[in-house]
Amino acid sequence: MAKSKNIDPRAGMDVDSFKEDIKQHLRYTLAKDKYSSTEWDSYRSVVLSVMDRLHDRWLDTQQRYYDDNKKRVYYISMEYLIGRLLDNMLVNLGMQDVAAEAMKEVGLDYDKVRNAEWDAGLGNGGLGRLAACFLDSMATLGIPAIGYGIRYDYGIFYQSIENGYQVEKPDLWLRYGNPWDIVRPKIQYNVPFYGNSHAFHDDSGDLRFRWDNTHDVLAVAYDTPIPGYKNDVVNNLRLWKASSSSSIDLKSFNQGQYIDAVRDTQLNENISRVLYPNDKVFLGQELRLKQEFFLVAASVRDILRRFKKTNDDWRNLPNKVAIQCNDTHPNLAIPELMRILVDEEGLNWDLAWDITKKTMAYTNHTLLPEALEKWPVSLLRSLLPRHLQIIYEINRRFLNEISDQIGDDKGKISRLSIVGEGEDPVVHMASLGIVGSHKVNGVAALHSNLIKKHLFKDFYEIYPEKFTNKTNGITPRRWLRQSNRELSDLITGEIGEGWVTDLDQLKKLEKFVDDKKFMKKFAKVKQNNKQRMADYIEEKRGIEVNTKSMFDIQIKRIHEYKRQFMLALYAITQYNRIKAKPDGDYVPRTILVAGKAAPGYTMAKLFIKLMNDIGKKINNDSDVGDKLKFIFLENYSVTLAEKMIPSANLSEQISTAGFEASGTGNMKFALNGALTIGTLDGANVEIKEEVGEENIFIFGNTVDDVEKLRHEGYNPWDYYNSNDELKKALDQIKDGFFNDDEELYQPIIDSLLHKGDYFLVLADYEAYVNKQAEVDKLYKDQDEWNRKALLNTARVGKFSSDRTIKDYADEIWDVEVKK
């Protein structure tokens, strides 16, 4: 009788194999036992066991990509807000329940194990979270892809609230290392800076350039596996860490000058030290520019190394390589690819430029002109002298090419020129991205239209075929299957699990809106999520909230255009109404706000202080009781979002129309059965189209209204003087009602009344408050509210990042999607 083949416990997908692997790693990899191990050791032993199951799939996937020699996608992003990975890895492996049972049998608590993981906060917000969702979708769709980023030692800062103020502390996410990544010490590239660009003639008499006398930094690769959902595909996220290209200066060391010996090493390593907080501008910040070039130089080198393994004709590069620049930050990849093709590979300019344009694509993420990167020519001349020459040449040829279209229109020439004019000229990175790419996309239908109509109007007139829209999406694996397991199980129990990879299948839920048994379960799931959130609030803030109250949530970066202040004004208004008539009929409401302000953004930080002061007043007023709570939760993160979003009844998406490119939080809330109150901005426009205008609360000035208001002359005093509730709320803020320091909030009042209220808070206030009254009225009818909530969940299939990535694959990258 033949012996059964022994299965390596590191590969088995059953409870016994996983349990044995955990024990083996704890003892033999970590040299710990049940007496000496900590929660971090337990977590690491579980991670290592998960990695064992990923490695075979990872290696097999990469070998298959190599053998097939199919076109690959390279997604370059300065940010990846990937959060915690344990749940995500187990969900996509189809092992969450197996792992939980195995942990239980070896005496580990699943929740404690996953809570030992620190969020990988390598991003500021939507941009980085979108990149993480896209990686998940590319793997799930079987697209050969690699994400490139920077392995920051410190991620987005840890936010604590002290006396109501935001205090930034270092995010030490790597304090104990990162068990999810693998260092590849043999994959490293010299990244040059400074030096000189010299012209010379080669043996054929052609003019060539050499960049020499550079100061080099070493980029070392760290790889994290990105598994697709139950398809055995494992893609790669490659993050670069900066290191010195040489060891310490031995001569200085031998002379006892230790600090000098290690100084250069430390300066080089600073490049990957810290993630820049999302501030208004980066103009003139040399370290930021170094980070951007460090990322693209290492990534382009890596891309071309991989291409040259199986290809020897550069004209084939666009058929094998698609490079997507996630916002303007990686657009230096355009001159860097040109430099390598022309200077190092000897291609003529026209051929190199044709190859570069067909290979590169650029995603724009902002409608704020001040947020579009501009780098001083003087800084580029010092730091990247050869690239500046290439950019000037790109610009010269571009302006010559379009000269017939623009004629002598000096205004248009100035607007189109990649290099600005004046005493301190700058390079416009967005313009470079448009000229040097074959496709430029916005991230929501409204955003893409505004790009063509306003932001890049002149470019659109020249290159209409380049501009396209790719509405953002979210991965249903993370934002429903993982973060809202109870709702996920309820849905799967009724319609199967096909929705996890085909979110449009959620439409099947519509037939249950009149099914009382199902709707009761649906309401129970929401209530349970609210209870979990309430427990968290009590634990963290010591505030007891009414779980029957409406959970009204706004979570996003703190910024004037996102208008957290308008929500605060509503809270004050509601508070004043309760104080005036304590026995009135009010719908209890718990308002929850979370988000970080960039450290240098004084107004946003003042908003945080104000919201905490408002909360302190409201939450401690016995007349108010549990009718109203206003709570700011500190240190917003992916993990906190995974708690807050499933608990929400109402989603606040109230930015000034025309300022939010897309938003993805709005999609996450709707998917989890929250109703949206919002302006017609970003993806709210498309959410309204999908869920039906009767299932969303839309208010306020539209993009056209905003333009008209500005054109006709907007006077905020008119709104202040004509609305008593608004006037009282603003006067309370100004007069020290919420803080004894009467001067503290004067900058907020000045920005609204004396500096024009640029984001039209006062113009939209009355419509917002009136719409909130409609929200209250509907919430009183819980059956109808839940019916609309379910329709939101059922109708947001469009907003899966799988759909977004399919659109990129078909219309920009020209790559196959695995069926």
PDB file of N, CA, C and O in Angstrom, residues 43-64:
ATOM      1  N   TYR A  43       1.845  37.471  17.831  1.00  0.00           N
ATOM      2  CA  TYR A  43       1.472  38.072  16.541  1.00  0.00           C
ATOM      3  C   TYR A  43       2.472  37.678  15.459  1.00  0.00           C
ATOM      4  O   TYR A  43       2.089  37.256  14.367  1.00  0.00           O
ATOM      5  N   ARG A  44       3.753  37.784  15.750  1.00  0.00           N
ATOM      6  CA  ARG A  44       4.775  37.454  14.744  1.00  0.00           C
ATOM      7  C   ARG A  44       4.713  35.983  14.339  1.00  0.00           C
ATOM      8  O   ARG A  44       4.876  35.652  13.165  1.00  0.00           O
ATOM      9  N   SER A  45       4.472  35.122  15.292  1.00  0.00           N
ATOM     10  CA  SER A  45       4.407  33.696  14.951  1.00  0.00           C
ATOM     11  C   SER A  45       3.229  33.419  14.021  1.00  0.00           C
ATOM     12  O   SER A  45       3.316  32.585  13.115  1.00  0.00           O
ATOM     13  N   VAL A  46       2.121  34.140  14.214  1.00  0.00           N
ATOM     14  CA  VAL A  46       0.969  33.992  13.321  1.00  0.00           C
ATOM     15  C   VAL A  46       1.304  34.565  11.941  1.00  0.00           C
ATOM     16  O   VAL A  46       1.010  33.946  10.905  1.00  0.00           O
ATOM     17  N   VAL A  47       1.924  35.754  11.920  1.00  0.00           N
ATOM     18  CA  VAL A  47       2.293  36.361  10.644  1.00  0.00           C
ATOM     19  C   VAL A  47       3.228  35.453   9.855  1.00  0.00           C
ATOM     20  O   VAL A  47       3.055  35.240   8.646  1.00  0.00           O
ATOM     21  N   LEU A  48       4.224  34.899  10.520  1.00  0.00           N
ATOM     22  CA  LEU A  48       5.177  34.026   9.842  1.00  0.00           C
ATOM     23  C   LEU A  48       4.467  32.788   9.278  1.00  0.00           C
ATOM     24  O   LEU A  48       4.835  32.289   8.203  1.00  0.00           O
ATOM     25  N   SER A  49       3.467  32.317   9.969  1.00  0.00           N
ATOM     26  CA  SER A  49       2.695  31.167   9.484  1.00  0.00           C
ATOM     27  C   SER A  49       1.872  31.553   8.256  1.00  0.00           C
ATOM     28  O   SER A  49       1.727  30.760   7.316  1.00  0.00           O
ATOM     29  N   VAL A  50       1.333  32.765   8.254  1.00  0.00           N
ATOM     30  CA  VAL A  50       0.609  33.247   7.076  1.00  0.00           C
ATOM     31  C   VAL A  50       1.579  33.415   5.903  1.00  0.00           C
ATOM     32  O   VAL A  50       1.279  33.030   4.760  1.00  0.00           O
ATOM     33  N   MET A  51       2.752  33.986   6.195  1.00  0.00           N
ATOM     34  CA  MET A  51       3.749  34.197   5.142  1.00  0.00           C
ATOM     35  C   MET A  51       4.172  32.866   4.509  1.00  0.00           C
ATOM     36  O   MET A  51       4.407  32.790   3.293  1.00  0.00           O
ATOM     37  N   ASP A  52       4.264  31.818   5.308  1.00  0.00           N
ATOM     38  CA  ASP A  52       4.604  30.507   4.755  1.00  0.00           C
ATOM     39  C   ASP A  52       3.635  30.124   3.639  1.00  0.00           C
ATOM     40  O   ASP A  52       4.030  29.549   2.617  1.00  0.00           O
ATOM     41  N   ARG A  53       2.374  30.423   3.850  1.00  0.00           N
ATOM     42  CA  ARG A  53       1.349  30.052   2.863  1.00  0.00           C
ATOM     43  C   ARG A  53       1.339  31.006   1.673  1.00  0.00           C
ATOM     44  O   ARG A  53       0.845  30.656   0.599  1.00  0.00           O
ATOM     45  N   LEU A  54       1.874  32.181   1.874  1.00  0.00           N
ATOM     46  CA  LEU A  54       1.953  33.133   0.778  1.00  0.00           C
ATOM     47  C   LEU A  54       3.159  32.888  -0.124  1.00  0.00           C
ATOM     48  O   LEU A  54       3.106  33.144  -1.326  1.00  0.00           O
ATOM     49  N   HIS A  55       4.246  32.366   0.453  1.00  0.00           N
ATOM     50  CA  HIS A  55       5.502  32.310  -0.293  1.00  0.00           C
ATOM     51  C   HIS A  55       5.420  31.436  -1.538  1.00  0.00           C
ATOM     52  O   HIS A  55       5.903  31.827  -2.618  1.00  0.00           O
ATOM     53  N   ASP A  56       4.838  30.251  -1.431  1.00  0.00           N
ATOM     54  CA  ASP A  56       4.708  29.390  -2.612  1.00  0.00           C
ATOM     55  C   ASP A  56       3.916  30.107  -3.704  1.00  0.00           C
ATOM     56  O   ASP A  56       4.296  30.094  -4.891  1.00  0.00           O
ATOM     57  N   ARG A  57       2.810  30.696  -3.320  1.00  0.00           N
ATOM     58  CA  ARG A  57       1.960  31.387  -4.285  1.00  0.00           C
ATOM     59  C   ARG A  57       2.682  32.606  -4.873  1.00  0.00           C
ATOM     60  O   ARG A  57       2.546  32.907  -6.062  1.00  0.00           O
ATOM     61  N   TRP A  58       3.419  33.286  -4.028  1.00  0.00           N
ATOM     62  CA  TRP A  58       4.176  34.464  -4.445  1.00  0.00           C
ATOM     63  C   TRP A  58       5.224  34.084  -5.499  1.00  0.00           C
ATOM     64  O   TRP A  58       5.295  34.675  -6.579  1.00  0.00           O
ATOM     65  N   LEU A  59       6.014  33.088  -5.178  1.00  0.00           N
ATOM     66  CA  LEU A  59       7.064  32.641  -6.100  1.00  0.00           C
ATOM     67  C   LEU A  59       6.474  32.098  -7.410  1.00  0.00           C
ATOM     68  O   LEU A  59       6.966  32.392  -8.501  1.00  0.00           O
ATOM     69  N   ASP A  60       5.416  31.314  -7.291  1.00  0.00           N
ATOM     70  CA  ASP A  60       4.791  30.745  -8.485  1.00  0.00           C
ATOM     71  C   ASP A  60       4.212  31.847  -9.379  1.00  0.00           C
ATOM     72  O   ASP A  60       4.319  31.790 -10.613  1.00  0.00           O
ATOM     73  N   THR A  61       3.585  32.844  -8.740  1.00  0.00           N
ATOM     74  CA  THR A  61       3.002  33.944  -9.506  1.00  0.00           C
ATOM     75  C   THR A  61       4.081  34.702 -10.270  1.00  0.00           C
ATOM     76  O   THR A  61       3.946  34.970 -11.473  1.00  0.00           O
ATOM     77  N   GLN A  62       5.159  35.046  -9.566  1.00  0.00           N
ATOM     78  CA  GLN A  62       6.214  35.827 -10.215  1.00  0.00           C
ATOM     79  C   GLN A  62       6.892  35.035 -11.340  1.00  0.00           C
ATOM     80  O   GLN A  62       7.247  35.604 -12.384  1.00  0.00           O
ATOM     81  N   GLN A  63       7.066  33.731 -11.151  1.00  0.00           N
ATOM     82  CA  GLN A  63       7.670  32.917 -12.202  1.00  0.00           C
ATOM     83  C   GLN A  63       6.757  32.839 -13.415  1.00  0.00           C
ATOM     84  O   GLN A  63       7.212  32.869 -14.562  1.00  0.00           O
ATOM     85  N   ARG A  64       5.457  32.741 -13.161  1.00  0.00           N
ATOM     86  CA  ARG A  64       4.503  32.675 -14.268  1.00  0.00           C
ATOM     87  C   ARG A  64       4.524  33.975 -15.079  1.00  0.00           C
ATOM     88  O   ARG A  64       4.486  33.951 -16.312  1.00  0.00           O
TER      89      ARG A  64
END
